[in-house]
CSV table of C-alpha atoms in Angstrom, one decimal:
chain,number,residue,atom,x,y,z
U,15,MET,CA,293.2,76.9,50.4
U,16,VAL,CA,291.6,79.9,52.0
U,17,ALA,CA,287.9,79.6,52.7
U,18,ALA,CA,285.7,81.3,50.1
U,19,ARG,CA,284.7,84.8,51.1
U,20,ILE,CA,283.1,87.9,49.5
U,21,THR,CA,283.1,91.5,50.5
U,22,VAL,CA,279.6,93.0,50.5
U,23,ASN,CA,279.1,96.7,51.2
U,24,GLY,CA,282.6,96.8,52.8
U,25,LYS,CA,282.1,93.8,55.1
U,26,GLU,CA,283.8,90.5,54.4
U,27,THR,CA,281.4,87.6,54.5
U,28,PRO,CA,282.0,83.8,54.2
U,29,ILE,CA,280.2,82.1,51.3
U,30,SER,CA,279.7,78.9,53.2
U,31,PRO,CA,277.2,77.1,53.8
U,32,ALA,CA,275.7,78.2,50.4
U,33,ALA,CA,275.6,75.5,47.8
U,34,PRO,CA,278.0,76.0,44.8
U,35,HIS,CA,275.0,76.7,42.5
U,36,THR,CA,273.6,79.4,44.8
U,37,THR,CA,273.1,82.7,43.0
U,38,THR,CA,274.4,85.9,44.3
U,39,LEU,CA,270.8,87.1,44.5
U,40,ASP,CA,269.8,84.3,46.9
U,41,PHE,CA,273.0,84.6,48.9
U,42,LEU,CA,272.3,88.3,49.5
U,43,ARG,CA,268.6,87.9,50.3
U,44,GLU,CA,269.4,85.1,52.8
U,45,ARG,CA,271.6,87.6,54.6
U,46,GLY,CA,268.9,90.3,54.9
U,47,LEU,CA,269.9,92.4,51.8
U,48,THR,CA,266.4,92.3,50.3
U,49,GLY,CA,266.8,95.3,48.1
U,50,THR,CA,268.1,92.8,45.6
U,51,LYS,CA,264.9,91.4,44.0
U,52,GLU,CA,264.1,88.4,41.8
U,53,GLY,CA,261.8,89.4,39.0
U,54,CYS,CA,262.5,87.1,36.0
U,55,ALA,CA,265.5,84.9,37.2
U,56,GLU,CA,266.9,85.0,33.7
U,57,GLY,CA,268.6,88.4,33.4
U,58,GLU,CA,265.8,90.3,31.6
U,59,CYS,CA,264.4,92.6,34.2
U,60,GLY,CA,267.4,94.0,36.2
U,61,ALA,CA,265.6,94.0,39.6
U,62,CYS,CA,268.5,92.0,40.9
U,63,SER,CA,271.4,94.2,39.7
U,64,VAL,CA,274.4,94.8,42.0
U,65,LEU,CA,277.8,96.6,41.5
U,66,VAL,CA,281.0,94.5,41.2
U,67,ALA,CA,284.5,96.0,41.3
U,68,ARG,CA,286.2,94.9,38.1
U,69,PRO,CA,289.5,95.8,36.4
U,70,GLY,CA,288.8,99.1,34.7
U,71,VAL,CA,289.2,100.2,31.1
U,72,ASN,CA,290.1,103.8,31.9
U,73,LYS,CA,290.9,103.5,35.6
U,74,PRO,CA,292.2,100.7,37.9
U,75,THR,CA,288.7,99.8,38.9
U,76,ASP,CA,285.3,100.1,37.2
U,77,TRP,CA,282.0,99.7,39.1
U,78,VAL,CA,280.2,97.2,36.9
U,79,ALA,CA,276.5,96.4,37.2
U,80,VAL,CA,275.6,92.7,36.8
U,81,ASN,CA,272.6,90.5,37.2
U,82,ALA,CA,272.9,88.9,40.7
U,83,CYS,CA,270.3,86.3,39.7
U,84,LEU,CA,272.7,84.7,37.2
U,85,VAL,CA,276.1,84.9,38.8
U,86,PRO,CA,277.0,82.0,41.2
U,87,VAL,CA,278.1,83.6,44.5
U,88,ALA,CA,281.1,81.2,44.4
U,89,ALA,CA,282.3,83.0,41.3
U,90,LEU,CA,282.7,86.1,43.4
U,91,ASP,CA,285.1,84.5,45.9
U,92,GLY,CA,287.6,87.2,46.9
U,93,GLN,CA,285.6,89.9,45.1
U,94,GLU,CA,283.9,93.1,46.2
U,95,ILE,CA,280.3,94.0,45.6
U,96,VAL,CA,278.0,96.8,46.5
U,97,THR,CA,274.2,96.5,46.8
U,98,SER,CA,271.6,99.3,46.8
U,99,GLU,CA,271.7,99.3,50.6
U,100,GLY,CA,275.5,100.0,50.4
U,101,LEU,CA,275.2,103.1,48.3
U,102,ALA,CA,273.9,105.3,51.1
U,103,THR,CA,276.4,106.6,53.7
U,104,SER,CA,275.9,106.8,57.4
U,105,GLY,CA,275.0,110.1,58.9
U,106,GLU,CA,275.5,111.3,62.5
U,107,PRO,CA,274.5,108.9,65.2
U,108,GLY,CA,270.8,108.8,65.5
U,109,THR,CA,270.2,110.3,62.1
U,110,PRO,CA,269.1,108.4,58.9
U,111,PRO,CA,271.6,107.5,56.3
U,112,ILE,CA,272.5,110.0,53.7
U,113,LEU,CA,271.1,109.1,50.3
U,114,HIS,CA,273.4,108.5,47.4
U,115,PRO,CA,273.0,111.2,44.6
U,116,VAL,CA,271.4,108.6,42.4
U,117,GLN,CA,268.9,107.6,45.1
U,118,GLU,CA,268.2,111.2,45.8
U,119,GLU,CA,267.4,112.0,42.2
U,120,MET,CA,265.1,109.0,41.9
U,121,ALA,CA,263.2,110.0,45.0
U,122,VAL,CA,262.7,113.7,44.2
U,123,ARG,CA,261.8,113.1,40.6
U,124,GLY,CA,259.2,110.4,41.2
U,125,GLY,CA,261.2,107.6,39.7
U,126,SER,CA,259.7,105.0,42.1
U,127,GLN,CA,256.2,103.9,42.8
U,128,CYS,CA,255.8,100.3,44.1
U,129,GLY,CA,259.6,100.3,44.5
U,130,TYR,CA,260.1,96.7,43.4
U,131,CYS,CA,262.4,97.5,40.5
U,132,THR,CA,263.9,100.6,42.1
U,133,PRO,CA,267.0,99.1,43.8
U,134,GLY,CA,268.0,97.4,40.5
U,135,PHE,CA,267.6,100.7,38.6
U,136,ILE,CA,269.6,102.4,41.3
U,137,CYS,CA,272.5,100.0,40.9
U,138,SER,CA,272.5,100.2,37.1
U,139,MET,CA,272.3,103.9,37.3
U,140,ALA,CA,275.1,104.1,39.8
U,141,ALA,CA,277.4,102.1,37.5
U,142,GLU,CA,276.8,104.7,34.8
U,143,TYR,CA,277.2,107.5,37.4
U,144,TYR,CA,280.7,106.2,38.1
U,145,ARG,CA,281.7,105.5,34.5
U,146,PRO,CA,285.1,107.3,34.3
U,147,ASP,CA,284.6,109.0,30.9
U,148,ARG,CA,280.9,109.9,31.4
U,149,CYS,CA,281.5,113.5,32.4
U,150,ALA,CA,284.0,113.9,29.6
U,151,HIS,CA,281.0,113.7,27.2
U,152,ALA,CA,278.8,116.1,29.1
U,153,ASP,CA,277.6,119.3,27.6
U,154,PRO,CA,277.7,122.3,29.9
U,155,ALA,CA,274.7,123.8,28.2
U,156,ASP,CA,271.7,122.7,30.2
U,157,GLY,CA,269.3,120.6,28.1
U,158,ALA,CA,271.4,120.7,25.0
U,159,GLY,CA,272.7,117.1,25.3
U,160,PRO,CA,276.3,116.1,25.0
U,161,ALA,CA,278.1,117.5,22.0
U,162,ASP,CA,278.6,114.1,20.4
U,163,SER,CA,275.0,113.0,20.9
U,164,THR,CA,272.6,112.6,17.9
U,165,ASP,CA,269.7,111.0,19.9
U,166,ALA,CA,267.6,111.5,23.0
U,167,GLU,CA,269.2,108.6,24.8
U,168,HIS,CA,272.2,110.7,26.1
U,169,GLY,CA,271.7,113.3,28.8
U,170,PRO,CA,273.5,116.7,29.1
U,171,ASN,CA,275.4,115.1,31.9
U,172,GLY,CA,276.8,112.4,29.6
U,173,PHE,CA,274.5,109.7,31.0
U,174,ASP,CA,273.9,106.9,28.5
U,175,LEU,CA,270.4,105.5,28.9
U,176,HIS,CA,271.5,102.3,27.4
U,177,ALA,CA,273.0,101.6,30.8
U,178,LEU,CA,269.4,101.0,31.9
U,179,SER,CA,268.3,98.9,28.9
U,180,GLY,CA,268.2,95.8,31.1
U,181,ASN,CA,266.0,97.3,33.8
U,182,LEU,CA,262.2,97.0,33.5
U,183,CYS,CA,259.6,99.1,35.4
U,184,ARG,CA,255.9,98.1,35.4
U,185,CYS,CA,254.3,101.1,37.0
U,186,THR,CA,256.2,104.4,36.9
U,187,GLY,CA,256.9,104.8,33.3
U,188,TYR,CA,260.3,105.7,32.2
U,189,ARG,CA,260.2,109.5,31.9
U,190,PRO,CA,260.9,110.2,35.6
U,191,ILE,CA,263.6,107.6,35.7
U,192,ARG,CA,265.2,109.2,32.6
U,193,ASP,CA,264.8,112.6,34.3
U,194,ALA,CA,266.7,111.3,37.4
U,195,ALA,CA,269.4,109.8,35.2
U,196,PHE,CA,269.9,113.1,33.3
U,197,ALA,CA,270.0,115.1,36.6
U,198,VAL,CA,272.9,113.4,38.4
U,199,GLY,CA,276.1,115.3,38.5
U,200,ALA,CA,279.7,114.2,38.8
U,201,PRO,CA,280.9,112.2,41.8
U,202,THR,CA,282.6,114.4,44.4
U,203,ASP,CA,286.3,114.0,45.4
U,204,GLU,CA,285.0,112.7,48.8
U,205,ASP,CA,282.8,110.0,47.3
U,206,PRO,CA,284.2,106.7,48.7
U,207,LEU,CA,283.1,104.7,45.6
U,208,ALA,CA,284.7,107.2,43.3
U,209,GLN,CA,287.9,107.0,45.3
U,210,ARG,CA,287.8,103.3,45.1
U,211,ARG,CA,288.2,103.4,41.3
U,212,GLU,CA,291.8,104.7,41.8
U,213,GLN,CA,292.8,101.4,43.5
U,214,SER,CA,293.2,98.1,41.8
U,215,ALA,CA,290.2,95.8,41.6
U,216,PRO,CA,290.5,92.6,43.6
U,217,ALA,CA,292.6,90.0,41.9
U,218,ALA,CA,291.0,86.6,41.0
U,219,VAL,CA,291.7,84.0,43.6
U,220,ALA,CA,292.0,80.3,43.3
U,221,THR,CA,288.8,78.7,44.5
U,222,GLU,CA,287.9,75.2,45.5
U,223,TYR,CA,284.5,75.4,47.0
U,224,ALA,CA,282.6,72.1,47.7
U,225,GLN,CA,279.2,71.5,49.3
U,226,ASP,CA,276.8,68.5,49.0
U,227,ASP,CA,278.9,66.6,46.4
U,228,SER,CA,279.2,69.5,44.0
U,229,THR,CA,282.2,71.7,43.4
U,230,PHE,CA,283.0,75.1,42.1
U,231,LEU,CA,286.6,75.5,41.0
U,232,ARG,CA,288.8,78.3,39.7
U,233,ARG,CA,292.5,78.1,38.8
U,234,ASN,CA,294.9,80.9,38.5
U,235,THR,CA,296.4,80.1,35.1
U,236,LEU,CA,295.2,78.6,31.8
U,237,ALA,CA,297.7,75.7,32.0
U,238,GLU,CA,296.3,74.7,35.4
U,239,THR,CA,292.7,75.0,34.1
U,240,LEU,CA,293.5,72.9,31.1
U,241,ARG,CA,295.0,70.2,33.3
U,242,LEU,CA,291.9,70.3,35.4
U,243,LEU,CA,289.7,69.9,32.4
U,244,ARG,CA,291.7,66.9,31.3
U,245,GLU,CA,290.8,65.3,34.7
U,246,ARG,CA,287.2,66.6,34.6
U,247,PRO,CA,286.1,66.7,31.0
U,248,ASP,CA,282.5,66.7,32.2
U,249,ALA,CA,282.9,70.0,34.0
U,250,VAL,CA,280.6,73.0,33.1
U,251,LEU,CA,282.6,76.0,32.0
U,252,VAL,CA,281.3,79.4,33.1
U,253,ALA,CA,282.4,83.0,32.4
U,254,GLY,CA,279.7,85.5,32.8
U,255,SER,CA,277.2,82.7,33.5
U,256,THR,CA,274.5,84.5,31.4
U,257,ASP,CA,273.5,81.2,29.8
U,258,TRP,CA,274.3,78.7,32.6
U,259,GLY,CA,272.6,80.9,35.2
U,260,VAL,CA,269.3,80.6,33.3
U,261,GLU,CA,269.7,76.9,33.1
U,262,VAL,CA,270.2,76.7,36.9
U,263,ASN,CA,267.2,79.0,37.7
U,264,ILE,CA,264.6,78.1,35.1
U,265,ARG,CA,265.4,74.4,34.4
U,266,SER,CA,266.9,73.5,37.8
U,267,ARG,CA,270.1,72.3,36.2
U,268,ARG,CA,272.9,71.3,38.5
U,269,ALA,CA,276.5,70.3,37.8
U,270,ASP,CA,278.8,68.1,39.8
U,271,CYS,CA,281.7,70.4,38.8
U,272,VAL,CA,281.7,74.0,37.6
U,273,VAL,CA,284.9,75.6,36.4
U,274,ALA,CA,285.2,79.4,36.2
U,275,ILE,CA,287.4,80.8,33.4
U,276,ASP,CA,286.3,84.4,33.4
U,277,ARG,CA,289.4,85.8,35.1
U,278,LEU,CA,292.1,83.8,33.4
U,279,PRO,CA,294.7,86.4,32.1
U,280,GLU,CA,295.4,84.3,29.0
U,281,LEU,CA,291.7,84.6,28.0
U,282,ARG,CA,291.5,88.4,28.6
U,283,ALA,CA,293.9,89.9,26.1
U,284,LEU,CA,293.0,92.0,23.1
U,285,ARG,CA,295.8,92.3,20.6
U,286,VAL,CA,296.0,94.0,17.2
U,287,GLU,CA,298.5,92.4,14.9
U,288,SER,CA,299.4,93.3,11.3
U,289,ASP,CA,297.1,90.7,9.8
U,290,HIS,CA,294.4,90.1,12.5
U,291,ILE,CA,292.8,91.2,15.8
U,292,GLU,CA,292.7,88.7,18.6
U,293,ILE,CA,290.0,89.0,21.2
U,294,GLY,CA,290.3,87.0,24.4
U,295,ALA,CA,287.4,84.6,24.9
U,296,ALA,CA,286.8,85.8,28.5
U,297,LEU,CA,286.7,89.5,27.8
U,298,THR,CA,283.1,90.8,28.4
U,299,LEU,CA,281.3,92.4,25.5
U,300,THR,CA,281.4,95.7,27.3
U,301,GLU,CA,285.1,95.5,27.7
U,302,ILE,CA,285.5,94.6,24.0
U,303,GLU,CA,283.2,97.4,22.9
U,304,ARG,CA,285.1,100.0,24.9
U,305,ARG,CA,288.6,98.8,24.1
U,306,LEU,CA,287.9,98.5,20.4
U,307,ASP,CA,286.1,101.9,20.4
U,308,GLY,CA,284.6,101.3,16.9
U,309,ASP,CA,287.7,99.8,15.3
U,310,ILE,CA,285.6,96.9,14.0
U,311,PRO,CA,282.5,98.7,12.7
U,312,LEU,CA,280.4,95.5,12.3
U,313,LEU,CA,280.9,94.6,16.0
U,314,ALA,CA,280.2,98.3,16.9
U,315,GLN,CA,276.8,97.8,15.2
U,316,LEU,CA,276.3,94.4,17.0
U,317,PHE,CA,277.0,95.4,20.6
U,318,PRO,CA,274.1,97.8,21.2
U,319,GLN,CA,271.7,95.2,19.9
U,320,PHE,CA,273.1,92.3,22.0
U,321,ALA,CA,270.8,91.9,25.0
U,322,SER,CA,271.3,94.7,27.5
U,323,ARG,CA,274.2,96.5,29.1
U,324,LEU,CA,273.7,94.3,32.2
U,325,ILE,CA,274.1,91.2,30.1
U,326,ARG,CA,277.0,92.6,28.1
U,327,ASN,CA,278.8,93.4,31.4
U,328,GLY,CA,279.1,89.6,31.9
U,329,ALA,CA,278.6,87.9,28.5
U,330,THR,CA,281.7,86.9,26.5
U,331,LEU,CA,282.3,85.9,22.9
U,332,GLY,CA,283.7,82.6,24.1
U,333,GLY,CA,280.5,81.9,26.0
U,334,ASN,CA,278.3,82.9,23.1
U,335,LEU,CA,280.2,80.6,20.8
U,336,GLY,CA,280.6,77.9,23.4
U,337,THR,CA,276.9,77.4,23.9
U,338,GLY,CA,276.5,76.6,20.2
U,339,SER,CA,273.1,78.3,20.1
U,340,PRO,CA,271.7,79.0,16.6
U,341,ILE,CA,270.2,82.3,17.8
U,342,GLY,CA,273.2,83.8,19.4
U,343,ASP,CA,273.8,87.3,18.1
U,344,SER,CA,277.6,87.2,17.8
U,345,PRO,CA,278.1,84.2,15.4
U,346,PRO,CA,276.5,85.9,12.3
U,347,ALA,CA,278.7,88.9,12.7
U,348,LEU,CA,281.8,86.8,13.3
U,349,LEU,CA,281.0,84.6,10.3
U,350,ALA,CA,280.8,87.7,8.1
U,351,LEU,CA,284.1,88.8,9.5
U,352,GLU,CA,285.6,85.4,8.6
U,353,ALA,CA,286.7,84.9,12.2
U,354,THR,CA,288.5,81.8,13.5
U,355,VAL,CA,288.4,80.4,17.0
U,356,VAL,CA,291.5,79.3,18.9
U,357,LEU,CA,290.8,76.1,20.8
U,358,ALA,CA,293.2,75.0,23.6
U,359,ASP,CA,293.6,71.9,25.7
U,360,ALA,CA,296.4,70.4,27.8
U,361,ASP,CA,298.2,69.3,24.6
U,362,GLY,CA,298.3,72.6,22.8
U,363,GLU,CA,296.2,74.8,20.5
U,364,ARG,CA,294.5,74.7,17.2
U,365,GLU,CA,292.8,77.3,15.1
U,366,VAL,CA,289.4,76.5,13.4
U,367,PRO,CA,287.5,78.7,11.0
U,368,LEU,CA,284.2,79.7,12.6
U,369,ALA,CA,282.4,78.5,9.4
U,370,GLU,CA,283.6,75.0,10.3
U,371,TYR,CA,283.2,75.2,14.1
U,372,PHE,CA,279.4,74.4,14.4
U,373,THR,CA,278.5,70.8,13.6
U,374,GLY,CA,274.8,70.6,14.7
U,375,TYR,CA,272.3,72.0,17.1
U,376,ARG,CA,274.4,73.2,20.1
U,377,GLN,CA,277.2,71.1,18.9
U,378,SER,CA,280.7,72.0,17.7
U,379,VAL,CA,284.1,70.6,16.9
U,380,ARG,CA,285.3,71.4,20.4
U,381,ARG,CA,286.6,68.3,22.1
U,382,PRO,CA,286.2,67.2,25.8
U,383,GLY,CA,288.8,69.1,27.8
U,384,GLU,CA,289.1,71.9,25.3
U,385,LEU,CA,288.0,75.5,25.6
U,386,ILE,CA,287.9,78.6,23.4
U,387,ARG,CA,290.9,80.7,24.2
U,388,ALA,CA,290.4,83.5,21.7
U,389,VAL,CA,288.6,84.7,18.5
U,390,ARG,CA,290.7,86.0,15.6
U,391,ILE,CA,289.4,88.4,13.0
U,392,PRO,CA,291.5,88.8,9.9
U,393,LEU,CA,292.6,92.2,8.6
U,394,PRO,CA,292.0,94.2,6.5
U,395,LEU,CA,288.3,94.6,7.2
U,396,SER,CA,285.6,94.9,4.5
U,397,PRO,CA,284.4,98.5,4.3
U,398,VAL,CA,280.7,97.9,3.7
U,399,VAL,CA,279.1,96.3,6.8
U,400,ALA,CA,275.8,96.0,8.5
U,401,PHE,CA,274.1,94.0,11.3
U,402,HIS,CA,270.4,93.5,11.0
U,403,LYS,CA,268.6,92.0,14.0
U,404,ILE,CA,264.9,91.2,13.6
U,405,ALA,CA,263.2,90.9,17.0
U,406,LYS,CA,260.0,91.9,18.7
U,407,ARG,CA,261.7,94.4,21.0
U,408,ARG,CA,264.3,97.0,20.1
U,409,PHE,CA,266.6,95.9,23.0
U,410,ASP,CA,267.1,93.0,25.3
U,411,ASP,CA,265.4,90.4,23.1
U,412,ILE,CA,266.2,87.2,21.2
U,413,SER,CA,266.6,87.4,17.5
U,414,SER,CA,264.0,85.9,15.2
U,415,VAL,CA,266.6,86.4,12.4
U,416,ALA,CA,270.0,88.0,12.6
U,417,VAL,CA,271.9,88.9,9.4
U,418,ALA,CA,275.5,90.3,9.2
U,419,PHE,CA,277.1,91.6,6.0
U,420,ALA,CA,280.7,92.4,5.1
U,421,LEU,CA,281.3,93.5,1.5
U,422,ASP,CA,284.1,94.8,-0.6
U,423,ILE,CA,282.7,97.0,-3.4
U,424,GLU,CA,285.2,98.5,-5.8
U,425,ASP,CA,284.3,100.6,-8.9
U,426,GLY,CA,280.7,99.5,-8.5
U,427,ILE,CA,281.6,95.8,-8.5
U,428,VAL,CA,281.1,93.4,-5.5
U,429,ARG,CA,284.6,92.0,-5.2
U,430,LYS,CA,283.9,90.0,-2.0
U,431,ALA,CA,280.8,89.2,0.0
U,432,ARG,CA,280.5,87.5,3.3
U,433,ILE,CA,277.1,87.0,4.9
U,434,GLY,CA,276.4,85.4,8.3
U,435,LEU,CA,273.0,84.2,9.3
U,436,GLY,CA,271.4,83.3,12.7
U,437,GLY,CA,268.0,81.9,13.5
U,438,VAL,CA,267.4,80.2,10.2
U,439,ALA,CA,269.0,76.8,10.7
U,440,ALA,CA,270.2,74.4,13.4
U,441,THR,CA,273.4,76.4,13.6
U,442,PRO,CA,274.6,79.8,12.6
U,443,ILE,CA,275.6,79.6,8.9
U,444,ARG,CA,277.4,81.4,6.1
U,445,SER,CA,275.1,82.4,3.2
U,446,LEU,CA,277.4,80.8,0.6
U,447,ALA,CA,274.9,80.8,-2.3
U,448,THR,CA,274.0,84.5,-1.8
U,449,GLU,CA,277.7,85.4,-1.6
U,450,ALA,CA,278.3,83.7,-4.9
U,451,ALA,CA,275.3,85.5,-6.4
U,452,LEU,CA,276.9,88.8,-5.5
U,453,GLU,CA,280.6,88.4,-6.1
U,454,GLY,CA,281.8,89.7,-9.4
U,455,LYS,CA,278.5,91.4,-10.1
U,456,PRO,CA,277.7,95.1,-10.3
U,457,TRP,CA,276.2,96.6,-7.1
U,458,THR,CA,272.9,97.5,-8.7
U,459,ALA,CA,269.2,97.1,-7.9
U,460,ASP,CA,268.9,94.2,-10.4
U,461,THR,CA,271.9,92.3,-8.8
U,462,VAL,CA,270.6,92.9,-5.3
U,463,GLU,CA,267.0,91.9,-6.1
U,464,ALA,CA,268.2,88.6,-7.7
U,465,ALA,CA,270.6,87.9,-4.8
U,466,ALA,CA,267.8,88.7,-2.3
U,467,GLY,CA,265.7,86.0,-3.9
U,468,VAL,CA,268.6,83.6,-3.3
U,469,LEU,CA,269.0,84.8,0.3
U,470,GLN,CA,265.3,84.1,1.0
U,471,VAL,CA,265.8,80.4,0.6
U,472,GLU,CA,269.1,80.0,2.5
U,473,GLY,CA,269.0,77.9,5.6
U,474,THR,CA,266.0,75.9,6.9
U,475,PRO,CA,263.8,78.4,8.8
U,476,MET,CA,261.1,77.0,11.0
U,477,ASN,CA,257.9,78.0,12.6
U,478,ASP,CA,258.1,78.8,16.3
U,479,HIS,CA,256.7,81.3,18.9
U,480,ARG,CA,259.1,84.0,17.7
U,481,ALA,CA,258.3,84.0,14.0
U,482,SER,CA,257.0,81.8,11.1
U,483,ALA,CA,259.3,80.3,8.5
U,484,GLU,CA,257.7,82.5,5.9
U,485,TYR,CA,258.4,85.6,7.9
U,486,ARG,CA,262.0,84.6,8.5
U,487,SER,CA,262.5,84.0,4.8
U,488,ALA,CA,261.0,87.3,3.9
U,489,MET,CA,263.2,89.1,6.4
U,490,LEU,CA,266.3,87.5,4.9
U,491,GLY,CA,265.5,89.0,1.5
U,492,GLN,CA,264.5,92.3,2.9
U,493,SER,CA,267.7,92.6,4.8
U,494,LEU,CA,269.8,92.6,1.6
U,495,LEU,CA,267.4,95.2,0.0
U,496,LYS,CA,267.8,97.3,3.1
U,497,LEU,CA,271.6,97.1,2.9
U,498,TYR,CA,271.5,98.2,-0.7
U,499,ALA,CA,269.2,101.1,0.1
U,500,GLN,CA,271.4,102.2,3.0
U,501,THR,CA,274.6,102.1,0.9
U,502,THR,CA,273.2,103.9,-2.1
U,503,GLU,CA,271.7,106.6,0.2
U,504,ALA,CA,275.1,107.0,1.8
U,505,VAL,CA,276.8,107.4,-1.6
U,506,SER,CA,274.2,109.9,-2.9
U,507,SER,CA,274.4,112.0,0.3
């Protein structure tokens, strides 16, 4: 097997002798690329962001920004990344490098003071700069904003500020950074990173990287991976590593064996069938969002509230369900959609309703040697949907309570109600009592107020540093009242 290597700023570099758990951040800094900074070590500040060449949605390659503090460098074997140092281009001999357009705008518009967060902002901004369909949404009228924009978070150049939602700045304030983002133009035809998008992204390579009695493994096919898991049922599975990376950094967790599944083709399909939509467990949330393009409205509401763009560029539905966390944002929405999970092992597959998947705190019906291959969402979809996330920050925060609704209302009667809850029990749960209190009843203020009282006592909310049990219960009831107000307002308008 070929020795593990990674291409950094156009130069191929061996990964050895880094330990298998070594993050891409530490790997880069040990090699003098200190523009990549550690701020939080858990994917919340963006100071460590770098660009990775990934299979594109609209072009052969997309430049995707990820948190280098979370991704094991071994997971990038055979892959290609660009750091903030690699964005500038060499000038004539004896002259300083030529700044990248994003770097130039950040400099001239005062987007940097102490400079600690700047390289991370630069990489996240560069990923949006190279987004293939960005300029298609630009408005030629200066300052008017893109034609399809209804908020101040999209620039006249089509720049979506949500691309920077995972980057924090402590001293500059965000106005000059926004000004820089809204000032960048389109990549030129001579731009090497723009040209790179027209070529295929590096294919995943089989990896067997071992150091100090620990191993990082990647197989080329699902069948090979499942056979490996039969031999190593204790292995830790990683896709985007947005959860395991935090465990490694903050809790110093180590694994004897880590198996990467993020590039398995069998886990990266998205298929629309006559009676369901199947979403591969290893597709990133960003890929799902862009491929669905609003076709599942409840997920379209969920995605902008799920962490940050940097996290969504790595996080997967399979990973969010696989951790079994009671505060993951996707389970409530998937419960309301009546999703099922397709579990696979070396002996075959089985399909389990998500409502029966969780068995306890971070526990599930998934057996040793089994992985989540896909999530299936039945069709047709309910027309009245909403995802309410109650958290202390608008973006990039953990839910105190998450509530997802999917209702069929015909002739003023609730024919079907499905409600998913997160953060109010040891597992994500369906709100069965509230569903029963709504179904067959008129969609009126009296019905909703009575059902809201039922919803308030669903689950077993607890007191913790995010919210009190009383607050969580109150928010459950208020979420249904809010949904009613939103739907009646939509009908009246």
